[in-house]
mmCIF file of C-alpha atoms in Angstrom:
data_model
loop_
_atom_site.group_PDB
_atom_site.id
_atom_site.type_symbol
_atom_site.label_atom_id
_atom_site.label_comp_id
_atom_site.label_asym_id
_atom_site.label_seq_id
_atom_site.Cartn_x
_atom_site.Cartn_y
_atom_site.Cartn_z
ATOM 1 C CA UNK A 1 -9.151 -14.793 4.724
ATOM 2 C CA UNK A 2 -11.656 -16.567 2.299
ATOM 3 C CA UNK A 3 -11.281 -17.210 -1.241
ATOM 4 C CA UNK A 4 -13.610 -14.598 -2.582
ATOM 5 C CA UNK A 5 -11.612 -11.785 0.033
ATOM 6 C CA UNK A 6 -8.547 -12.570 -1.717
ATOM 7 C CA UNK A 7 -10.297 -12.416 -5.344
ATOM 8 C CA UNK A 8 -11.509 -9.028 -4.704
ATOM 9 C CA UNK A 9 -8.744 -7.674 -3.992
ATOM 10 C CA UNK A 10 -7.511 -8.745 -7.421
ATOM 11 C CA UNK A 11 -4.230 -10.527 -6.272
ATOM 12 C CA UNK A 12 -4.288 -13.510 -7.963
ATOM 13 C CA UNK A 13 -7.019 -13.166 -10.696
ATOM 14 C CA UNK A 14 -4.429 -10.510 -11.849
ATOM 15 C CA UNK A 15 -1.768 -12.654 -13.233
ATOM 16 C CA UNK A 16 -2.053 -15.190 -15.635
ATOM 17 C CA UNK A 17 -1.790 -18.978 -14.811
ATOM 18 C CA UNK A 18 1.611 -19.309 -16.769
ATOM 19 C CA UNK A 19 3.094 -16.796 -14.664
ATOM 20 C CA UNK A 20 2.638 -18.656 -11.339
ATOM 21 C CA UNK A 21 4.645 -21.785 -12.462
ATOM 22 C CA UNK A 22 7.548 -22.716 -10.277
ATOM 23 C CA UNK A 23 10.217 -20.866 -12.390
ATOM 24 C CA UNK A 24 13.277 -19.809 -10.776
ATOM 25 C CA UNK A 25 12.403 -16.126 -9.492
ATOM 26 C CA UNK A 26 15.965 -14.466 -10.308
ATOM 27 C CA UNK A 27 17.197 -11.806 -7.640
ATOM 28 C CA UNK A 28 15.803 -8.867 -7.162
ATOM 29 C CA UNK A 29 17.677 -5.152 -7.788
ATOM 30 C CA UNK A 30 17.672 -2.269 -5.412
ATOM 31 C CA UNK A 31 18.253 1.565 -6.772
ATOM 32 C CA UNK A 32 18.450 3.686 -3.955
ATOM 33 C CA UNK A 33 17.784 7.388 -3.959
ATOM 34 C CA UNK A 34 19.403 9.508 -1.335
ATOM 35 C CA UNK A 35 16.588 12.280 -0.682
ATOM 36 C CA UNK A 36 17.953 14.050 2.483
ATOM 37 C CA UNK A 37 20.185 13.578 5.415
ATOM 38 C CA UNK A 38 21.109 9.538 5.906
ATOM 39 C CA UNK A 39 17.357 8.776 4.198
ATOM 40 C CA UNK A 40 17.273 6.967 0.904
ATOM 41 C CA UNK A 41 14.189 5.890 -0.762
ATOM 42 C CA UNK A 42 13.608 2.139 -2.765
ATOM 43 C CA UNK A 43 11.598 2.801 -5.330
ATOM 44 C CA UNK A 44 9.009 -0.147 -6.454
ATOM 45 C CA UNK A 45 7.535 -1.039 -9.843
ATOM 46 C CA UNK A 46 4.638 1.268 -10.650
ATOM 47 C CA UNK A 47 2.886 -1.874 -11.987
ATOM 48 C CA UNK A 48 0.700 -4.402 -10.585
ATOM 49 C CA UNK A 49 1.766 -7.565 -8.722
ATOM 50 C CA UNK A 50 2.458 -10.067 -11.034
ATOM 51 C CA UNK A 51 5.848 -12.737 -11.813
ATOM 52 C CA UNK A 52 7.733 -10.469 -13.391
ATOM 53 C CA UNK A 53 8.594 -8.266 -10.658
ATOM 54 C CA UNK A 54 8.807 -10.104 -7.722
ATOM 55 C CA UNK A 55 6.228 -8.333 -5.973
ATOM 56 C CA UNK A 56 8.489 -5.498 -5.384
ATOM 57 C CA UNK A 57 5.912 -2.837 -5.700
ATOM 58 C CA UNK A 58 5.390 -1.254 -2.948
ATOM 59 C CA UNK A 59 8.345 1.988 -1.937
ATOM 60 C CA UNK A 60 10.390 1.254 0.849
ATOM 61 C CA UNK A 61 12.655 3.912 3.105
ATOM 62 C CA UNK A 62 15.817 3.767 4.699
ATOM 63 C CA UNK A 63 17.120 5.980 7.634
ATOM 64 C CA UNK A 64 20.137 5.601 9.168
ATOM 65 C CA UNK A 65 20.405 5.843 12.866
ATOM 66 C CA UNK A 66 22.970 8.646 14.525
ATOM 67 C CA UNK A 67 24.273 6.112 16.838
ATOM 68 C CA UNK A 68 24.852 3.801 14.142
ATOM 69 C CA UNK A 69 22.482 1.119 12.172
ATOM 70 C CA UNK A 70 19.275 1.402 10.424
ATOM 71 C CA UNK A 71 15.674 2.121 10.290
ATOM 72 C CA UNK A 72 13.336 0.504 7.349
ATOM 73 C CA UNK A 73 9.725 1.710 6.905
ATOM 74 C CA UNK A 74 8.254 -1.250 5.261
ATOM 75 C CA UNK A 75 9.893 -3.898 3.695
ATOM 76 C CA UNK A 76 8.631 -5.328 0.919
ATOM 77 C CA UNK A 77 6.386 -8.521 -0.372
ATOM 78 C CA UNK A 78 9.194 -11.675 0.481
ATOM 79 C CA UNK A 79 11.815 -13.124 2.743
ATOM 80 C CA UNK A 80 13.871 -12.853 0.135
ATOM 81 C CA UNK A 81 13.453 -8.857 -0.715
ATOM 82 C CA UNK A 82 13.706 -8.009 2.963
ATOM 83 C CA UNK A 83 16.763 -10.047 3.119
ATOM 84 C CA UNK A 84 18.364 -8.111 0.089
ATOM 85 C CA UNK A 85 16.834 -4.790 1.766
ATOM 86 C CA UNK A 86 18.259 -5.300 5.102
ATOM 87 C CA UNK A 87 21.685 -5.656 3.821
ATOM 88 C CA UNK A 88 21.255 -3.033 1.658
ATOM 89 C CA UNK A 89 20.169 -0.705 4.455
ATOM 90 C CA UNK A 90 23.193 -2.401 6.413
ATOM 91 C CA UNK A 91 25.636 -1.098 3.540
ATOM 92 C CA UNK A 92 24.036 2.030 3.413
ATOM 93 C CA UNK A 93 23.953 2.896 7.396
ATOM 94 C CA UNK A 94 26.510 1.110 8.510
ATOM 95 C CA UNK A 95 25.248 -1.195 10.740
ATOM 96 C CA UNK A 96 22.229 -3.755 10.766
ATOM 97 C CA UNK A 97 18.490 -2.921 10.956
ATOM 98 C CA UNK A 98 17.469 -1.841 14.422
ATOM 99 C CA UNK A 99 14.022 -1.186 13.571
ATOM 100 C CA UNK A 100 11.123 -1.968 11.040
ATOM 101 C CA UNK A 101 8.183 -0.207 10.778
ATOM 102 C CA UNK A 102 5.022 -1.525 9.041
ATOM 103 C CA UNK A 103 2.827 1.156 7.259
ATOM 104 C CA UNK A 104 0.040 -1.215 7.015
ATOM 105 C CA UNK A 105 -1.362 -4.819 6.218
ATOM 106 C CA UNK A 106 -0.866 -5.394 2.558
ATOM 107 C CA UNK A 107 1.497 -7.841 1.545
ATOM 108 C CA UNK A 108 3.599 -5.862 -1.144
ATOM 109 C CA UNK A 109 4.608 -3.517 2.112
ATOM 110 C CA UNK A 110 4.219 -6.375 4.955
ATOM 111 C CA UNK A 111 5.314 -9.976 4.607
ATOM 112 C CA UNK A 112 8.780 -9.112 4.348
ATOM 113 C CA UNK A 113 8.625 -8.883 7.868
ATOM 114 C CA UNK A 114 9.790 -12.694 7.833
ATOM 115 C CA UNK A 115 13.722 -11.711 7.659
ATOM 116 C CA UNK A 116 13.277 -9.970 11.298
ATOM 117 C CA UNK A 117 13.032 -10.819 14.423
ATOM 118 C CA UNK A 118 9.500 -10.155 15.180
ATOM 119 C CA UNK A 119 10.948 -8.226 18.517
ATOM 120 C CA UNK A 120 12.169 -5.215 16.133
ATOM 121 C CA UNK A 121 8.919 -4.938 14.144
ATOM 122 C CA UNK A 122 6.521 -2.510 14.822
ATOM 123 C CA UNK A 123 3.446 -1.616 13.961
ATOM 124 C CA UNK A 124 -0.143 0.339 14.773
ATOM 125 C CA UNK A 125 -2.345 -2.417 17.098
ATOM 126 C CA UNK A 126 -5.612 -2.004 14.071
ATOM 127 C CA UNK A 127 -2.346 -3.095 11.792
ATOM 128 C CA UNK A 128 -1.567 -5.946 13.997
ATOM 129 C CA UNK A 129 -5.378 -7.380 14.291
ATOM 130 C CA UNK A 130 -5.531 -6.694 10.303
ATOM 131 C CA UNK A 131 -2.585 -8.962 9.873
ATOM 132 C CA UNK A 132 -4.008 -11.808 12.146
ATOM 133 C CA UNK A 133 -6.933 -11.422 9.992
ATOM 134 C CA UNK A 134 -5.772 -11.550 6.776
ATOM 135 C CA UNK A 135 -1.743 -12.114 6.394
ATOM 136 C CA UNK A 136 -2.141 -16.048 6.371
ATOM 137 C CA UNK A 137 -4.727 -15.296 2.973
ATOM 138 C CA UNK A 138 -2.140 -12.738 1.904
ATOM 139 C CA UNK A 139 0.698 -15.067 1.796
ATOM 140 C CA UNK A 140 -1.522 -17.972 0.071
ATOM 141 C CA UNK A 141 -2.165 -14.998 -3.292
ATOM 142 C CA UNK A 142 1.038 -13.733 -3.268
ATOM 143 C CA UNK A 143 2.241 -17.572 -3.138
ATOM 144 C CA UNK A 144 0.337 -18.493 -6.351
ATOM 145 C CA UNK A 145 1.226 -15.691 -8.022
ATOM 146 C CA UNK A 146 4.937 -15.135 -7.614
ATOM 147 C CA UNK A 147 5.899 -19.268 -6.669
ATOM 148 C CA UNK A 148 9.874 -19.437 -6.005
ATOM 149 C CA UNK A 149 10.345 -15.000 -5.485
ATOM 150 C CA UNK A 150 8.159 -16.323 -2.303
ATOM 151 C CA UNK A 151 10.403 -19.226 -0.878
ATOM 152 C CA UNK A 152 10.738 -19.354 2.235
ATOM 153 C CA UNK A 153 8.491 -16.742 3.572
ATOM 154 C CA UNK A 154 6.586 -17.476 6.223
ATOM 155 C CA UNK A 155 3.815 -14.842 8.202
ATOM 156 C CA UNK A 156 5.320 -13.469 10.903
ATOM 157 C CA UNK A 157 3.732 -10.716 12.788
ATOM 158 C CA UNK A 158 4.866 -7.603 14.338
ATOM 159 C CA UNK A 159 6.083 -8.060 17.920
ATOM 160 C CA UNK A 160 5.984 -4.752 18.950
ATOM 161 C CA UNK A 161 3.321 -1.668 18.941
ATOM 162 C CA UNK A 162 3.170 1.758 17.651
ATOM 163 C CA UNK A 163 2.393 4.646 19.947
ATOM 164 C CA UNK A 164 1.753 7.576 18.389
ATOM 165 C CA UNK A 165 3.811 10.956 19.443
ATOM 166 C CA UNK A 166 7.487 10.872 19.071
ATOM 167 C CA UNK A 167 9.718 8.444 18.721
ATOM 168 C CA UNK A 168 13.757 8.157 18.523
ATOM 169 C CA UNK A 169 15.967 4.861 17.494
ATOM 170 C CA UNK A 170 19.345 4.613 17.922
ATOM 171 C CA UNK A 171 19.179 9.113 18.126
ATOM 172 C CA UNK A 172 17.155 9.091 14.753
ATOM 173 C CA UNK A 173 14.158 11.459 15.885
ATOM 174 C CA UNK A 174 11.153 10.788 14.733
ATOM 175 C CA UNK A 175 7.156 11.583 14.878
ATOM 176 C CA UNK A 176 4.331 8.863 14.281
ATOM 177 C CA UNK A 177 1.021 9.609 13.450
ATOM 178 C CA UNK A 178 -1.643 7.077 13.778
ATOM 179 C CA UNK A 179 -4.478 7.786 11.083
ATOM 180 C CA UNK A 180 -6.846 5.206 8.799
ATOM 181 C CA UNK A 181 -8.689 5.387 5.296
ATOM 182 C CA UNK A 182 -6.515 3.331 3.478
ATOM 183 C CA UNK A 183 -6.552 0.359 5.830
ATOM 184 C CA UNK A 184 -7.982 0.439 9.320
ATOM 185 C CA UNK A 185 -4.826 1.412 10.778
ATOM 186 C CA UNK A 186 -2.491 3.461 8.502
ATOM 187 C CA UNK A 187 1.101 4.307 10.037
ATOM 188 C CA UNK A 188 2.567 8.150 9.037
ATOM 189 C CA UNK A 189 6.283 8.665 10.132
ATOM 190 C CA UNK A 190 7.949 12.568 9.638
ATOM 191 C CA UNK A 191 11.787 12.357 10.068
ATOM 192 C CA UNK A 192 12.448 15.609 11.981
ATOM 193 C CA UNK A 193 16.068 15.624 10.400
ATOM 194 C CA UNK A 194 14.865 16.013 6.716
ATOM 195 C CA UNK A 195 11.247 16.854 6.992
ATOM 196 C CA UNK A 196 9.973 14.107 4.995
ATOM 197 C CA UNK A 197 6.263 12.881 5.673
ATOM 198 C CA UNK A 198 6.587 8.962 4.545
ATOM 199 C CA UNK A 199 2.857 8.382 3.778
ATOM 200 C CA UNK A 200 2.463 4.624 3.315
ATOM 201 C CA UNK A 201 -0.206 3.791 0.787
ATOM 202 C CA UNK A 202 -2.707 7.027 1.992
ATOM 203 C CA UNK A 203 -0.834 8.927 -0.644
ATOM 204 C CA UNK A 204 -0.220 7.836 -4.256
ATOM 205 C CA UNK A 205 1.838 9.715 -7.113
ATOM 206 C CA UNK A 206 1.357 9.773 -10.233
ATOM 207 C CA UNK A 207 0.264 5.778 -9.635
ATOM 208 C CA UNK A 208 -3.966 5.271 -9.266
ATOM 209 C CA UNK A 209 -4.694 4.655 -5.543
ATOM 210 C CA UNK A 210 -5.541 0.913 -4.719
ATOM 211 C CA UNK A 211 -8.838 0.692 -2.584
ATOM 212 C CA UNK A 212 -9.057 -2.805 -1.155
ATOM 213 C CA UNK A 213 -9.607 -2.225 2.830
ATOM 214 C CA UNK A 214 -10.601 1.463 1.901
ATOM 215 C CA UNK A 215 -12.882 3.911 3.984
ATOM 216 C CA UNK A 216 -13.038 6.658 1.842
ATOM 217 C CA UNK A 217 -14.415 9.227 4.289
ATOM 218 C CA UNK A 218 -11.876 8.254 6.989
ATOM 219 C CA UNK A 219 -9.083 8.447 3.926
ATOM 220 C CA UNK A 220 -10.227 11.764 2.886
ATOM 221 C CA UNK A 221 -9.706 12.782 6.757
ATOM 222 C CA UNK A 222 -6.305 11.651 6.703
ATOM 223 C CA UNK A 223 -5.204 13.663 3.597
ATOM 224 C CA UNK A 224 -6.169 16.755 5.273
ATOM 225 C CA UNK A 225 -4.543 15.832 8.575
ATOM 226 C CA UNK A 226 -1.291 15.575 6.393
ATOM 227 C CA UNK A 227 -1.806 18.402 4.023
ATOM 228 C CA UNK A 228 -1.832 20.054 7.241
ATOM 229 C CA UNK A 229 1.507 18.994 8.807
ATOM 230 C CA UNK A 230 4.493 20.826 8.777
ATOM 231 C CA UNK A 231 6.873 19.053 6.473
ATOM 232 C CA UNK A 232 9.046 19.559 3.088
ATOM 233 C CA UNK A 233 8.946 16.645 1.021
ATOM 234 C CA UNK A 234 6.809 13.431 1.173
ATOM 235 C CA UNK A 235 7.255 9.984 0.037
ATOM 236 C CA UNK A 236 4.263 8.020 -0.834
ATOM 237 C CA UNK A 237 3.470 4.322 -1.001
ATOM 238 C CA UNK A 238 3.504 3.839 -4.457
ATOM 239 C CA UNK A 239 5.242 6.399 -6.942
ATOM 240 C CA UNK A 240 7.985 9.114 -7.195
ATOM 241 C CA UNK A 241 9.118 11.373 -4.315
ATOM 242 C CA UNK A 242 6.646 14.226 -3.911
ATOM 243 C CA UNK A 243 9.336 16.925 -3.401
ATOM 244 C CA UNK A 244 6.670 19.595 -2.531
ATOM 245 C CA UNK A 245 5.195 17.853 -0.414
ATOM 246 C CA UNK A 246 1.867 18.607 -1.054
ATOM 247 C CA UNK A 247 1.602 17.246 -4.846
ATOM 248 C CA UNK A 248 0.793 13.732 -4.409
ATOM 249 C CA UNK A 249 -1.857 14.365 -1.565
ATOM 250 C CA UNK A 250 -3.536 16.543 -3.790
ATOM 251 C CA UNK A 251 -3.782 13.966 -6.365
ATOM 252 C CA UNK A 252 -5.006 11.139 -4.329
ATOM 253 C CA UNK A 253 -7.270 13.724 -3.404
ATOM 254 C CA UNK A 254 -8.686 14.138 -6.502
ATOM 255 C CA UNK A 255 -9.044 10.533 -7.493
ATOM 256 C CA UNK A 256 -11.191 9.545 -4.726
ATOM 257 C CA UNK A 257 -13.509 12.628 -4.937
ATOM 258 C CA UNK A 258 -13.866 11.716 -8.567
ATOM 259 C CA UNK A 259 -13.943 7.877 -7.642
ATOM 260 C CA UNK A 260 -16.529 7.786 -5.278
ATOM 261 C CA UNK A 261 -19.396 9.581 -7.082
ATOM 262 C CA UNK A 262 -18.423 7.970 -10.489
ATOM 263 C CA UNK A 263 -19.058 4.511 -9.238
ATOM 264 C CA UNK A 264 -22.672 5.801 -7.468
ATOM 265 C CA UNK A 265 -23.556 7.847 -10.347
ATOM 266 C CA UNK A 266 -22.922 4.498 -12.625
ATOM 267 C CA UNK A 267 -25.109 2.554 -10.103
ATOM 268 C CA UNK A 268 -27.951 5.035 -10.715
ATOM 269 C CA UNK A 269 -27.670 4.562 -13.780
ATOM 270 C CA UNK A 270 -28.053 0.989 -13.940
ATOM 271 C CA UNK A 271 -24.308 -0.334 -15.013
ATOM 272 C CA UNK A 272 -23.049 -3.592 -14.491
ATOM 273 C CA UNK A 273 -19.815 -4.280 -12.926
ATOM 274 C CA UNK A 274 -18.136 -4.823 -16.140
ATOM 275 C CA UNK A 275 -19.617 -1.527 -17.747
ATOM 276 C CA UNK A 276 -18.361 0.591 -14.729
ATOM 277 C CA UNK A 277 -14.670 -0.664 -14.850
ATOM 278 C CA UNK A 278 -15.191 0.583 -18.599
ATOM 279 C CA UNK A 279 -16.303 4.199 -17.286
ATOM 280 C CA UNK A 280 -13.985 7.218 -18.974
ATOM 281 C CA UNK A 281 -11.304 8.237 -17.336
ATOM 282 C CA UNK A 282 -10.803 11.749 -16.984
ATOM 283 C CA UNK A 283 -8.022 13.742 -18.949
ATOM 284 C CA UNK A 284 -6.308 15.245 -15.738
ATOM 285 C CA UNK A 285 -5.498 11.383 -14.689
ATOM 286 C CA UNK A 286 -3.917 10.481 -17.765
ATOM 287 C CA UNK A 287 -0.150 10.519 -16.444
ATOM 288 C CA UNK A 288 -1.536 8.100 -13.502
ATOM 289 C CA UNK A 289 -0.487 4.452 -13.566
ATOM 290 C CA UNK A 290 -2.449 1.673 -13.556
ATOM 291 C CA UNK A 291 -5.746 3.768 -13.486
ATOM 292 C CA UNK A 292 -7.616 1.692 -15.414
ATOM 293 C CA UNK A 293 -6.424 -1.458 -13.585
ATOM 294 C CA UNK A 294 -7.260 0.621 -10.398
ATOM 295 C CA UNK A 295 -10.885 1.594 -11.467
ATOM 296 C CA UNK A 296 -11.650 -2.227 -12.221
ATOM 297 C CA UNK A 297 -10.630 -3.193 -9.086
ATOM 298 C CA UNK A 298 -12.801 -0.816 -6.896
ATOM 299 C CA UNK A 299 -15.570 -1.517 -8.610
ATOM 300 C CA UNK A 300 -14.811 -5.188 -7.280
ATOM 301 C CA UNK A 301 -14.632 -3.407 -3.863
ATOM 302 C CA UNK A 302 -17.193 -1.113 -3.812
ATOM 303 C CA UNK A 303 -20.153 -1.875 -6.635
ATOM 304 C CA UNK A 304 -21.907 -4.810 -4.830
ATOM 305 C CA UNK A 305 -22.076 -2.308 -1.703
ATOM 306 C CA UNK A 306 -23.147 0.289 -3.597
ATOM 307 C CA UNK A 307 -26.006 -1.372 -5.443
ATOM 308 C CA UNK A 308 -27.441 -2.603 -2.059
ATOM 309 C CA UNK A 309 -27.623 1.094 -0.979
ATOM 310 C CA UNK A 310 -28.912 2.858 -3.685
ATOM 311 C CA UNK A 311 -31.153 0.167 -5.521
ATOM 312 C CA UNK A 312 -34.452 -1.284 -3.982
ATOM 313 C CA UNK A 313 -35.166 -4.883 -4.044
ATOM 314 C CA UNK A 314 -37.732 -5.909 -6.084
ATOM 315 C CA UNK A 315 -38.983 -9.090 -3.856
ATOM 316 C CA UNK A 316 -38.843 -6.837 -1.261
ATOM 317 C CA UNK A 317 -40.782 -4.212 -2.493
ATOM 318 C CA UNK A 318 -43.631 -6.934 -4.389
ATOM 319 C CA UNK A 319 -43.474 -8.499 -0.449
ATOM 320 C CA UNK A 320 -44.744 -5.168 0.381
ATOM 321 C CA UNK A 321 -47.756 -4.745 -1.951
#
């Protein structure tokens, strides 16, 4: 991953030079909220990545297996979280971590993967080639930013792959869905014994969705395809438990149908980058986290894109006189 990949997606120009001194990094705390039948959710910060909290943004889930041990879905932005997280799932469960499953590439959810062995990890194949594409760029942000919360974690990709249908570890049924929008390849797993939908980063609650690999169309596709599935609760990437399940998909919904034509309309109207991260927010987002932070950094994503689509080049057009 270049340089100017990793600035746009805001990791590093983020967080102020003081904070990525080598300071000792503390441990990180775990609060884990039972939400059904042997299924806890670990909340993270709803804040963006920066010293302070280790990273540790990005929800994680733990199930426990029938036949004893544990299932994580995603697990966090260090060798050091996924260490804590693996024996908390191992306290929880009652036995160790038989399987991890990787919603997608980004490193709050993803480089965690380095207290496995790469044999139990799983994710979608588009995850897989997103991570050989990116992960080493990934872990070279997250490294300035967060210094010693990072020690010792090292890239290590998923050794095994994602089919979508059902799936059961150690007798915990399961159902994966393989969908896209927010990344290329966005894992979905539904836990048949508590109906929960855990959503990965296509769904956001009450936190402004982050856009950095984003196809909004294909997103858009995805929300339906869940608003659509048979389930009782949800747990998105970032934010609270949805308990109605529908809630948070709604939301994210919204943002992106207001998101998309905001930053075109802007374009038409001549703005520069730094006057469309400045655009008004409207009044129904106002309990949503980190939406201004969130606005900024898609029009880093999206306004150069934009502008090459809906403006005409002047040389080009005095070439054609």
């Amino acid at each position: 991953m270049t340089c100017t990949r990793r600035a746009a997606l805001g990791l590093i120009a983020a967080t102020p030079i003081a904070a990525r001194a080598e300071t000792f990094a503390g441990a990180y705390a775990y609060d884990p909220q039972a939400i059904g039948p042997g299924i806890w959710l670990v909340r993270g910060a709803d804040e963006a990545i920066v010293f302070g909290n280790g990273g540790a943004i990005a929800n994680a889930v733990i199930l426990a297996c029938p036949q004893g041990g544990a299932i994580l879905f995603d697990c966090g932005p260090s060798l050091r979280y996924a260490q804590g997280l693996a024996a908390l799932a191992q306290r929880l469960a009652g036995g160790p971590v038989r399987r991890v499953f990787l919603s997608h590439l980004h490193p709050d959810h993803a480089l965690g993967t380095a207290a496995f062995d790469p044999a139990i990890v799983a994710a979608l194949p588009a995850t897989r080639a997103e991570l050989e594409r990116d992960s080493n760029g990934f872990a070279d942000a997250m490294y300035r930013i967060l210094a010693d919360w990072m020690r010792g974690t090292a890239v290590t990709l998923p050794g095994a792959s994602v089919v979508p249908g059902p799936i059961e570890v150690g007798g915990r049924k399961l159902t994966a869905l393989s969908l896209a929008g927010h990344s290329a390849g966005d894992l979905v797993l539904v836990d048949e014994a508590s109906g929960t939908v855990l959503a990965g980063d296509l769904v956001f609650h009450d936190r402004a969705p982050a856009t950095p690999d984003a196809d909004l169309a294909a997103w858009r596709n995805s929300l339906a395809t869940l608003a659509a599935l048979p389930h009782r609760q949800l747990v998105p990437g970032h934010g609270p438990l949805d308990p109605t399940g529908q809630a948070a998909i709604a939301q994210t919904r919204d943002w992106l149908d207001w998101l998309e034509p905001a930053l075109q309309q802007a374009v038409a109207r001549g703005l520069d980058m730094t006057e469309a991260g400045a655009l008004p927010i409207p009044e129904r987002f106002a309990s949503m986290k980190l939406a201004r932070y969130e606005l900024q950094r898609s029009v880093a994503h999206f306004y150069t894109a934009l502008e090459q689509q809906h403006l005409p080049r002047i040389d080009a057009a005095a070439g054609n006189g």
